[in-house]
């Protein structure tokens, strides 16, 4: 009798295990449908910045430092605002798709374009007056002069990023972001070939490197416009609508909340680069620090792919009304991203002494980068989980809460710690990096606590209330109903 009971228990445990494996496999399939193309697209598109830095770095140390200042501070500032505001679409489109309010997704994207385009025009002077701004901030005069010329090349790249980000969020919410990966996969090798031709063969210097990036970045945007407007999204894109100009104020408020949340993260590195610019040997410090940041940021494109997946999966399930599925999706995406992060942690520990030579021929810069390799590896490990939690926040619509978390962790803990360790100890650039890690670590722990204690049934109710408040009648359905009547 006892033997039969034991057999039943074992069979029950086996069935539970098989069921769990099936659920994990099913969720992983949904996860990678979003994360796979998102990762490939982000690696390719950010890789263009890395390739450009590599070509400019071999032109000269001053040019490398100038490019680093513009990309990290000015572009980081403007794109932080624009990308952050566009992140409101991750909440709205993801939840609308889950609730089958497909016609609203195109309207949400048009509203986002109106709000973000107006913002982009307002912040355009940052690029136009880059040299006096950087001089005012106390940066080296020679570097600031070179940065002013490079900043003008970043104007079309800023507008490219605006459209690329919004359309990517629109497409990934409906599991159609494979087109983004294909287009990015074409533009990346094109940029490498163009850069080699214009810089190495035609000796066009910085203008050749930046011109190549402008051409290569706008290629995928042209393809995305053709895909969306050409009829490949029939349910979610019904053409331009007057409804895009209604309910703009709620869109502005959600966009600003998203913008503040993301900006505070993206500006964190910019502030630290600015701090590095005040050191005695600013050219070496900025160059080394920016190389490390570009390496970690390029690798960060993988966790950012999982950020997109976490946002889409959580938003879809909340829009669908399934709290348990949302919680399970968070567990699967977190475990997957962390596992990949551990692999890169080991890889960067092993390659830390040689990786800098891809970006600069300077032995001094290479030594500085090598000394930061251990900290770089720990940053990679932390970055494997923190973006996923940010994606969960976007999917659930917690932008305002996370904005306050970011202020405390980054600007009350991280930056003051980095400044203190840099200038009050002998750690120099290492001190800045340690401060950065402290801020990210605290933020990660806080977000884990918030996610773990969340009432997900309540989040389902909030998502439903938000969608119903903004819902407009579907013109096609209204026409069908009148016809049937």
Short mmCIF file of C-alpha atoms in Angstrom, two decimals:
data_model
loop_
_atom_site.label_atom_id
_atom_site.label_comp_id
_atom_site.label_asym_id
_atom_site.label_seq_id
_atom_site.Cartn_x
_atom_site.Cartn_y
_atom_site.Cartn_z
CA UNK A 1 0.00 0.00 0.00
CA UNK A 2 2.78 2.41 0.99
CA UNK A 3 4.62 1.50 -2.21
CA UNK A 4 1.61 2.52 -4.34
CA UNK A 5 1.33 5.83 -2.48
CA UNK A 6 5.04 6.50 -3.05
CA UNK A 7 4.68 5.64 -6.74
CA UNK A 8 1.76 8.07 -7.06
CA UNK A 9 3.76 10.81 -5.36
CA UNK A 10 6.73 10.21 -7.63
CA UNK A 11 4.49 10.22 -10.70
CA UNK A 12 2.82 13.42 -9.50
CA UNK A 13 6.22 15.10 -9.00
CA UNK A 14 7.31 13.89 -12.44
CA UNK A 15 4.16 15.28 -14.04
CA UNK A 16 4.67 18.61 -12.24
CA UNK A 17 8.26 18.69 -13.47
CA UNK A 18 7.20 17.98 -17.04
CA UNK A 19 4.51 20.66 -16.79
CA UNK A 20 7.05 23.19 -15.50
CA UNK A 21 9.47 22.33 -18.31
CA UNK A 22 6.67 22.80 -20.81
CA UNK A 23 5.74 26.18 -19.34
CA UNK A 24 9.38 27.33 -19.36
CA UNK A 25 9.80 26.19 -22.97
CA UNK A 26 6.60 27.94 -24.03
CA UNK A 27 7.54 31.18 -22.25
CA UNK A 28 11.11 31.04 -23.58
CA UNK A 29 9.75 30.74 -27.12
CA UNK A 30 7.62 33.87 -26.61
CA UNK A 31 10.56 35.59 -24.93
CA UNK A 32 13.03 34.95 -27.75
CA UNK A 33 10.53 36.02 -30.42
CA UNK A 34 10.94 39.51 -28.98
CA UNK A 35 14.43 39.36 -27.47
CA UNK A 36 16.22 37.67 -30.40
CA UNK A 37 15.51 40.30 -33.06
CA UNK A 38 15.80 43.10 -30.47
CA UNK A 39 19.27 41.92 -29.41
CA UNK A 40 20.50 41.54 -33.00
CA UNK A 41 19.13 44.96 -33.95
CA UNK A 42 20.56 46.73 -30.89
CA UNK A 43 23.99 45.10 -31.24
CA UNK A 44 24.15 46.04 -34.92
CA UNK A 45 22.91 49.60 -34.47
CA UNK A 46 25.03 50.39 -31.42
CA UNK A 47 27.90 48.62 -33.14
CA UNK A 48 27.91 51.51 -35.62
CA UNK A 49 28.84 53.88 -32.78
CA UNK A 50 31.56 51.50 -31.65
CA UNK A 51 32.97 51.13 -35.19
CA UNK A 52 32.93 54.91 -35.62
CA UNK A 53 34.77 55.34 -32.31
CA UNK A 54 37.36 52.78 -33.41
CA UNK A 55 38.07 54.60 -36.70
CA UNK A 56 38.15 58.03 -35.02
CA UNK A 57 40.34 56.66 -32.21
CA UNK A 58 43.03 55.75 -34.73
CA UNK A 59 42.93 59.28 -36.19
CA UNK A 60 44.07 60.84 -32.91
CA UNK A 61 43.61 61.00 -29.13
CA UNK A 62 42.00 64.47 -29.24
CA UNK A 63 39.45 63.34 -31.83
CA UNK A 64 38.71 60.22 -29.76
CA UNK A 65 38.14 62.26 -26.59
CA UNK A 66 35.97 64.77 -28.53
CA UNK A 67 33.84 61.99 -30.00
CA UNK A 68 33.48 60.44 -26.52
CA UNK A 69 32.30 63.75 -25.06
CA UNK A 70 29.70 64.29 -27.78
CA UNK A 71 28.41 60.73 -27.82
CA UNK A 72 28.32 60.25 -24.07
CA UNK A 73 27.35 63.72 -22.84
CA UNK A 74 25.47 65.59 -25.58
CA UNK A 75 23.97 62.65 -27.47
CA UNK A 76 23.45 60.82 -24.19
CA UNK A 77 21.55 63.83 -22.83
CA UNK A 78 19.30 64.36 -25.87
CA UNK A 79 18.74 60.67 -26.62
CA UNK A 80 18.08 60.04 -22.95
CA UNK A 81 15.15 62.44 -23.18
CA UNK A 82 13.87 61.16 -26.54
CA UNK A 83 14.34 57.44 -25.84
CA UNK A 84 12.84 57.85 -22.39
CA UNK A 85 9.76 59.64 -23.72
CA UNK A 86 9.36 57.02 -26.45
CA UNK A 87 9.37 54.30 -23.78
CA UNK A 88 5.78 55.27 -22.95
CA UNK A 89 4.92 53.28 -26.12
CA UNK A 90 6.25 50.10 -24.51
CA UNK A 91 3.55 50.40 -21.86
CA UNK A 92 0.73 51.53 -24.16
CA UNK A 93 1.37 49.36 -27.23
CA UNK A 94 2.20 46.28 -25.18
CA UNK A 95 -0.94 46.48 -23.06
CA UNK A 96 -3.13 47.46 -26.05
CA UNK A 97 -1.92 44.42 -28.00
CA UNK A 98 -2.65 42.14 -25.03
CA UNK A 99 -6.14 43.65 -24.74
CA UNK A 100 -6.66 43.27 -28.54
CA UNK A 101 -7.13 47.01 -28.99
CA UNK A 102 -5.02 46.79 -32.15
CA UNK A 103 -6.27 49.96 -33.87
CA UNK A 104 -5.08 52.07 -30.92
CA UNK A 105 -1.42 51.10 -31.40
CA UNK A 106 -0.93 53.19 -34.53
CA UNK A 107 -2.67 56.15 -32.89
CA UNK A 108 -0.42 55.84 -29.82
CA UNK A 109 2.66 55.89 -32.07
CA UNK A 110 1.46 58.99 -33.92
CA UNK A 111 0.80 60.78 -30.63
CA UNK A 112 4.28 59.82 -29.51
CA UNK A 113 5.78 61.23 -32.75
CA UNK A 114 4.04 64.57 -32.20
CA UNK A 115 5.26 64.89 -28.60
CA UNK A 116 8.82 63.68 -29.24
CA UNK A 117 9.40 65.61 -32.48
CA UNK A 118 8.49 68.83 -30.68
CA UNK A 119 10.93 67.93 -27.92
CA UNK A 120 13.71 67.08 -30.42
CA UNK A 121 13.44 70.52 -32.01
CA UNK A 122 13.65 72.21 -28.60
CA UNK A 123 16.90 70.43 -27.65
CA UNK A 124 18.56 70.91 -31.07
CA UNK A 125 20.68 73.87 -29.80
CA UNK A 126 22.72 71.40 -27.74
CA UNK A 127 24.35 70.17 -30.95
CA UNK A 128 24.57 73.58 -32.60
CA UNK A 129 26.30 75.24 -29.63
CA UNK A 130 28.27 72.20 -28.43
CA UNK A 131 31.66 73.96 -28.23
CA UNK A 132 30.60 76.87 -25.97
CA UNK A 133 28.52 74.49 -23.82
CA UNK A 134 31.47 72.14 -23.24
CA UNK A 135 33.82 75.07 -22.55
CA UNK A 136 31.29 76.43 -20.03
CA UNK A 137 31.30 73.02 -18.35
CA UNK A 138 35.08 73.34 -17.94
CA UNK A 139 36.20 70.84 -20.57
CA UNK A 140 39.59 71.12 -22.31
CA UNK A 141 39.50 73.88 -24.99
CA UNK A 142 41.08 71.79 -27.76
CA UNK A 143 38.75 68.86 -27.11
CA UNK A 144 35.70 71.17 -26.97
CA UNK A 145 36.60 72.74 -30.34
CA UNK A 146 36.87 69.33 -31.99
CA UNK A 147 33.66 68.18 -30.29
CA UNK A 148 31.70 71.12 -31.73
CA UNK A 149 32.37 69.92 -35.29
CA UNK A 150 31.47 66.32 -34.46
CA UNK A 151 28.26 67.39 -32.69
CA UNK A 152 26.79 68.78 -35.93
CA UNK A 153 27.09 65.33 -37.52
CA UNK A 154 24.96 63.92 -34.71
CA UNK A 155 21.87 66.03 -35.60
CA UNK A 156 20.52 63.60 -38.25
CA UNK A 157 21.45 60.69 -35.98
CA UNK A 158 19.28 62.17 -33.21
CA UNK A 159 16.24 62.24 -35.51
CA UNK A 160 17.04 58.75 -36.79
CA UNK A 161 17.03 57.46 -33.22
CA UNK A 162 13.65 59.08 -32.58
CA UNK A 163 11.89 57.21 -35.39
CA UNK A 164 13.87 54.01 -34.92
CA UNK A 165 12.97 53.76 -31.23
CA UNK A 166 9.26 54.46 -31.61
CA UNK A 167 8.77 52.09 -34.55
CA UNK A 168 10.78 49.38 -32.81
CA UNK A 169 8.51 49.60 -29.75
CA UNK A 170 5.43 49.63 -31.99
CA UNK A 171 6.56 46.52 -33.90
CA UNK A 172 7.96 44.49 -31.02
CA UNK A 173 4.69 44.82 -29.07
CA UNK A 174 3.00 42.88 -31.90
CA UNK A 175 5.93 40.44 -32.32
CA UNK A 176 6.97 41.88 -35.71
CA UNK A 177 10.40 43.25 -34.86
CA UNK A 178 12.21 40.69 -37.03
CA UNK A 179 12.23 43.31 -39.80
CA UNK A 180 14.30 45.60 -37.54
CA UNK A 181 16.90 42.87 -37.09
CA UNK A 182 17.15 42.24 -40.84
CA UNK A 183 17.60 45.91 -41.67
CA UNK A 184 20.12 46.45 -38.86
CA UNK A 185 22.03 43.36 -39.96
CA UNK A 186 22.44 44.92 -43.42
CA UNK A 187 23.37 48.42 -42.24
CA UNK A 188 26.14 47.33 -39.83
CA UNK A 189 28.47 45.71 -42.44
CA UNK A 190 27.61 48.55 -44.81
CA UNK A 191 28.87 51.03 -42.21
CA UNK A 192 32.12 49.08 -41.76
CA UNK A 193 32.77 49.05 -45.51
CA UNK A 194 31.90 52.74 -45.92
CA UNK A 195 34.06 53.74 -42.93
CA UNK A 196 37.04 51.79 -44.25
CA UNK A 197 36.60 53.35 -47.70
CA UNK A 198 36.06 56.94 -46.56
CA UNK A 199 38.56 57.03 -43.69
CA UNK A 200 41.37 54.66 -44.65
CA UNK A 201 41.26 54.82 -48.44
CA UNK A 202 40.03 58.37 -49.17
CA UNK A 203 41.57 59.91 -46.01
CA UNK A 204 38.44 61.94 -45.19
CA UNK A 205 39.13 61.65 -41.45
CA UNK A 206 36.36 62.45 -38.97
CA UNK A 207 34.01 63.62 -41.73
CA UNK A 208 34.32 60.24 -43.45
CA UNK A 209 33.61 58.28 -40.26
CA UNK A 210 30.62 60.41 -39.28
CA UNK A 211 29.23 60.61 -42.83
CA UNK A 212 29.33 56.84 -43.07
CA UNK A 213 27.36 56.53 -39.82
CA UNK A 214 24.67 58.98 -40.98
CA UNK A 215 24.15 57.05 -44.23
CA UNK A 216 24.14 53.64 -42.53
CA UNK A 217 21.72 54.65 -39.76
CA UNK A 218 19.10 56.13 -42.08
CA UNK A 219 19.01 53.02 -44.29
CA UNK A 220 17.05 50.87 -41.76
CA UNK A 221 14.68 53.77 -41.00
CA UNK A 222 13.70 53.99 -44.68
CA UNK A 223 12.98 50.27 -44.62
CA UNK A 224 10.86 50.57 -41.46
CA UNK A 225 8.75 53.36 -42.94
CA UNK A 226 8.17 51.22 -46.03
CA UNK A 227 7.22 48.21 -43.89
CA UNK A 228 4.77 50.06 -41.60
CA UNK A 229 3.19 52.29 -44.26
CA UNK A 230 3.24 49.61 -46.98
CA UNK A 231 0.52 47.41 -45.49
CA UNK A 232 2.47 44.87 -43.43
CA UNK A 233 0.73 46.00 -40.21
CA UNK A 234 -2.92 46.06 -41.37
CA UNK A 235 -4.49 45.69 -37.92
CA UNK A 236 -2.32 48.20 -36.07
CA UNK A 237 -1.61 50.86 -38.73
CA UNK A 238 -4.70 52.34 -40.40
CA UNK A 239 -2.94 55.42 -41.75
CA UNK A 240 -2.56 58.89 -40.26
CA UNK A 241 -5.48 59.92 -38.08
CA UNK A 242 -6.84 63.15 -36.63
CA UNK A 243 -7.29 61.19 -33.40
CA UNK A 244 -3.51 61.46 -32.93
CA UNK A 245 -4.04 65.09 -31.92
CA UNK A 246 -6.54 64.19 -29.19
CA UNK A 247 -5.57 63.14 -25.65
CA UNK A 248 -2.11 64.63 -26.17
CA UNK A 249 -1.78 65.91 -22.60
CA UNK A 250 -2.10 62.43 -21.00
CA UNK A 251 0.44 61.25 -23.58
CA UNK A 252 2.77 64.09 -22.62
CA UNK A 253 2.50 63.20 -18.91
CA UNK A 254 3.21 59.51 -19.46
CA UNK A 255 6.03 60.36 -21.89
CA UNK A 256 7.60 62.76 -19.39
CA UNK A 257 7.38 60.14 -16.62
CA UNK A 258 9.06 57.60 -18.91
CA UNK A 259 11.57 60.22 -20.01
CA UNK A 260 12.62 61.11 -16.48
CA UNK A 261 12.95 57.44 -15.54
CA UNK A 262 15.16 56.54 -18.52
CA UNK A 263 17.06 59.84 -18.61
CA UNK A 264 18.26 59.41 -15.06
CA UNK A 265 19.78 56.07 -16.07
CA UNK A 266 21.32 57.23 -19.35
CA UNK A 267 22.65 60.51 -17.93
CA UNK A 268 24.38 58.65 -15.12
CA UNK A 269 27.27 57.63 -17.39
CA UNK A 270 27.33 61.08 -18.98
CA UNK A 271 27.87 62.77 -15.63
CA UNK A 272 30.71 60.37 -14.82
CA UNK A 273 32.41 61.09 -18.17
CA UNK A 274 32.07 64.79 -17.37
CA UNK A 275 33.78 64.19 -14.02
CA UNK A 276 36.61 62.35 -15.80
CA UNK A 277 37.08 65.45 -17.96
CA UNK A 278 38.21 67.45 -14.91
CA UNK A 279 41.14 65.13 -14.14
CA UNK A 280 44.73 66.21 -14.81
CA UNK A 281 45.27 63.98 -17.82
CA UNK A 282 41.76 64.50 -19.23
CA UNK A 283 42.44 63.12 -22.72
CA UNK A 284 43.66 59.74 -21.42
CA UNK A 285 40.99 59.57 -18.69
CA UNK A 286 38.08 60.36 -21.04
CA UNK A 287 39.40 58.04 -23.77
CA UNK A 288 39.91 55.07 -21.42
CA UNK A 289 36.65 55.57 -19.57
CA UNK A 290 34.66 56.00 -22.80
CA UNK A 291 36.20 52.84 -24.30
CA UNK A 292 35.14 50.84 -21.24
CA UNK A 293 31.67 52.40 -21.35
CA UNK A 294 31.31 51.62 -25.05
CA UNK A 295 32.34 48.00 -24.45
CA UNK A 296 29.88 47.55 -21.59
CA UNK A 297 27.17 49.44 -23.49
CA UNK A 298 27.65 47.28 -26.58
CA UNK A 299 27.30 44.17 -24.43
CA UNK A 300 24.37 45.89 -22.71
CA UNK A 301 22.46 45.60 -25.99
CA UNK A 302 21.83 41.95 -25.06
CA UNK A 303 20.18 42.75 -21.68
CA UNK A 304 18.36 45.64 -23.41
CA UNK A 305 16.90 43.06 -25.78
CA UNK A 306 15.63 41.25 -22.70
CA UNK A 307 14.38 44.62 -21.39
CA UNK A 308 12.21 44.82 -24.50
CA UNK A 309 11.08 41.23 -24.05
CA UNK A 310 10.26 41.76 -20.36
CA UNK A 311 8.32 44.92 -21.18
CA UNK A 312 6.35 43.28 -23.99
CA UNK A 313 5.60 40.06 -22.11
CA UNK A 314 4.54 41.81 -18.90
CA UNK A 315 2.47 44.42 -20.78
CA UNK A 316 0.82 41.77 -22.98
CA UNK A 317 -0.17 39.60 -20.02
CA UNK A 318 -1.41 42.56 -17.96
CA UNK A 319 -3.44 43.76 -20.95
CA UNK A 320 -4.78 40.22 -21.35
CA UNK A 321 -5.66 40.12 -17.63
CA UNK A 322 -3.36 37.22 -16.61
CA UNK A 323 -1.36 38.18 -13.49
CA UNK A 324 0.18 34.70 -13.02
CA UNK A 325 1.52 34.62 -16.56
CA UNK A 326 3.10 38.07 -16.04
CA UNK A 327 4.90 36.85 -12.88
CA UNK A 328 6.13 33.70 -14.61
CA UNK A 329 7.41 35.71 -17.59
CA UNK A 330 9.48 37.87 -15.21
CA UNK A 331 11.13 34.78 -13.69
CA UNK A 332 12.02 33.25 -17.07
CA UNK A 333 13.43 36.43 -18.63
CA UNK A 334 15.45 37.27 -15.49
CA UNK A 335 17.02 33.82 -15.32
CA UNK A 336 17.87 33.81 -19.03
CA UNK A 337 19.51 37.24 -18.99
CA UNK A 338 21.50 36.51 -15.81
CA UNK A 339 22.88 33.26 -17.27
CA UNK A 340 24.19 35.09 -20.34
CA UNK A 341 25.62 37.82 -18.10
CA UNK A 342 27.74 35.29 -16.21
CA UNK A 343 29.28 34.11 -19.50
CA UNK A 344 30.28 37.66 -20.49
CA UNK A 345 31.56 38.34 -16.96
CA UNK A 346 34.11 35.54 -17.40
CA UNK A 347 34.91 36.57 -20.98
CA UNK A 348 35.76 40.18 -20.11
CA UNK A 349 37.88 39.06 -17.17
CA UNK A 350 39.94 37.00 -19.60
CA UNK A 351 40.24 39.63 -22.37
CA UNK A 352 40.58 42.80 -20.28
CA UNK A 353 44.31 43.27 -21.09
CA UNK A 354 43.97 43.32 -24.88
CA UNK A 355 40.51 44.65 -25.71
CA UNK A 356 41.48 48.34 -25.73
CA UNK A 357 43.80 48.03 -28.75
CA UNK A 358 40.75 47.74 -31.01
CA UNK A 359 39.91 51.37 -30.16
CA UNK A 360 43.24 53.13 -29.72
CA UNK A 361 46.91 52.75 -30.58
CA UNK A 362 47.93 54.65 -27.43
CA UNK A 363 49.81 52.53 -24.88
CA UNK A 364 48.74 54.88 -22.06
CA UNK A 365 45.07 54.48 -22.94
CA UNK A 366 45.49 50.70 -23.21
CA UNK A 367 47.06 50.51 -19.74
CA UNK A 368 44.25 52.59 -18.24
CA UNK A 369 41.60 50.37 -19.84
CA UNK A 370 43.40 47.24 -18.64
CA UNK A 371 43.38 48.54 -15.06
CA UNK A 372 39.58 48.92 -15.30
CA UNK A 373 38.92 45.43 -16.69
CA UNK A 374 37.84 43.83 -13.39
CA UNK A 375 35.37 46.65 -12.70
CA UNK A 376 34.17 46.41 -16.29
CA UNK A 377 33.39 42.71 -15.77
CA UNK A 378 31.35 43.37 -12.63
CA UNK A 379 29.43 46.09 -14.48
CA UNK A 380 28.54 43.55 -17.16
CA UNK A 381 27.27 41.13 -14.51
CA UNK A 382 25.06 43.77 -12.88
CA UNK A 383 23.81 44.93 -16.27
CA UNK A 384 22.47 41.47 -16.99
CA UNK A 385 19.64 41.85 -14.45
CA UNK A 386 19.03 45.60 -13.96
CA UNK A 387 17.64 46.30 -17.49
CA UNK A 388 15.23 43.38 -17.17
CA UNK A 389 13.75 44.93 -14.03
CA UNK A 390 13.49 48.26 -15.88
CA UNK A 391 11.61 46.43 -18.64
CA UNK A 392 9.21 45.00 -16.07
CA UNK A 393 8.64 48.55 -14.79
CA UNK A 394 7.87 49.81 -18.30
CA UNK A 395 5.50 46.94 -18.99
CA UNK A 396 3.62 47.61 -15.77
CA UNK A 397 3.64 51.41 -16.11
CA UNK A 398 5.73 52.20 -13.00
CA UNK A 399 7.71 55.01 -14.62
CA UNK A 400 7.11 57.57 -11.86
CA UNK A 401 8.10 55.19 -9.04
CA UNK A 402 11.30 54.07 -10.76
CA UNK A 403 12.23 57.70 -11.51
CA UNK A 404 12.44 58.37 -7.76
CA UNK A 405 14.42 55.16 -7.27
CA UNK A 406 16.90 56.27 -9.94
CA UNK A 407 17.35 59.70 -8.36
CA UNK A 408 18.24 58.14 -5.02
CA UNK A 409 20.48 55.34 -6.29
CA UNK A 410 22.35 57.20 -9.01
CA UNK A 411 22.51 60.81 -7.89
CA UNK A 412 22.49 60.44 -4.10
CA UNK A 413 24.66 57.30 -3.87
CA UNK A 414 26.46 56.57 -7.17
CA UNK A 415 27.78 59.92 -8.40
CA UNK A 416 28.81 61.33 -4.96
CA UNK A 417 30.60 58.04 -4.23
CA UNK A 418 32.42 58.16 -7.58
CA UNK A 419 33.50 61.78 -7.11
CA UNK A 420 34.72 61.12 -3.57
CA UNK A 421 36.71 58.01 -4.54
CA UNK A 422 38.14 59.76 -7.61
CA UNK A 423 39.35 62.99 -6.02
CA UNK A 424 39.76 62.11 -2.34
CA UNK A 425 41.66 58.85 -2.81
CA UNK A 426 44.32 57.59 -5.21
CA UNK A 427 41.78 55.56 -7.22
CA UNK A 428 41.29 58.21 -9.98
CA UNK A 429 39.19 56.75 -12.84
CA UNK A 430 38.69 53.52 -10.90
CA UNK A 431 36.96 55.53 -8.19
CA UNK A 432 34.45 56.90 -10.70
CA UNK A 433 33.71 53.38 -11.92
CA UNK A 434 33.31 51.98 -8.40
CA UNK A 435 30.82 54.73 -7.65
CA UNK A 436 28.90 53.84 -10.81
CA UNK A 437 28.75 50.18 -9.79
CA UNK A 438 27.50 51.10 -6.30
CA UNK A 439 24.61 53.10 -7.76
CA UNK A 440 23.58 50.33 -10.16
CA UNK A 441 23.86 47.66 -7.44
CA UNK A 442 21.59 49.56 -5.04
CA UNK A 443 19.09 50.29 -7.80
CA UNK A 444 19.00 46.60 -8.74
CA UNK A 445 18.30 45.53 -5.16
CA UNK A 446 15.52 48.11 -4.78
CA UNK A 447 13.84 47.05 -8.05
CA UNK A 448 14.04 43.39 -7.00
CA UNK A 449 12.27 44.33 -3.77
CA UNK A 450 9.55 46.32 -5.58
CA UNK A 451 8.94 43.57 -8.14
CA UNK A 452 8.83 40.84 -5.50
CA UNK A 453 6.27 42.65 -3.32
CA UNK A 454 3.94 43.78 -6.15
CA UNK A 455 0.28 42.76 -6.18
CA UNK A 456 0.03 41.72 -9.83
CA UNK A 457 -3.76 41.33 -9.73
CA UNK A 458 -3.93 45.02 -8.86
CA UNK A 459 -1.61 45.80 -11.79
CA UNK A 460 -4.07 44.03 -14.11
CA UNK A 461 -6.85 46.31 -12.87
CA UNK A 462 -4.69 49.42 -13.37
CA UNK A 463 -3.74 48.38 -16.91
CA UNK A 464 -7.40 47.81 -17.80
CA UNK A 465 -8.40 51.20 -16.39
CA UNK A 466 -5.65 53.00 -18.36
CA UNK A 467 -6.55 51.34 -21.66
CA UNK A 468 -10.28 51.90 -21.27
CA UNK A 469 -9.74 55.57 -20.43
CA UNK A 470 -7.85 56.17 -23.70
CA UNK A 471 -9.84 53.78 -25.91
CA UNK A 472 -11.35 55.23 -29.11
CA UNK A 473 -13.92 53.39 -31.28
CA UNK A 474 -12.48 51.28 -34.06
CA UNK A 475 -13.64 52.90 -37.29
CA UNK A 476 -13.71 49.57 -39.14
CA UNK A 477 -15.76 47.84 -36.43
CA UNK A 478 -18.17 50.79 -36.24
CA UNK A 479 -18.72 50.58 -40.01
CA UNK A 480 -19.34 46.81 -39.83
CA UNK A 481 -21.83 47.26 -37.00
CA UNK A 482 -23.79 49.92 -38.96
CA UNK A 483 -23.83 47.66 -42.02
CA UNK A 484 -25.13 44.68 -40.04
CA UNK A 485 -27.82 46.84 -38.45
#
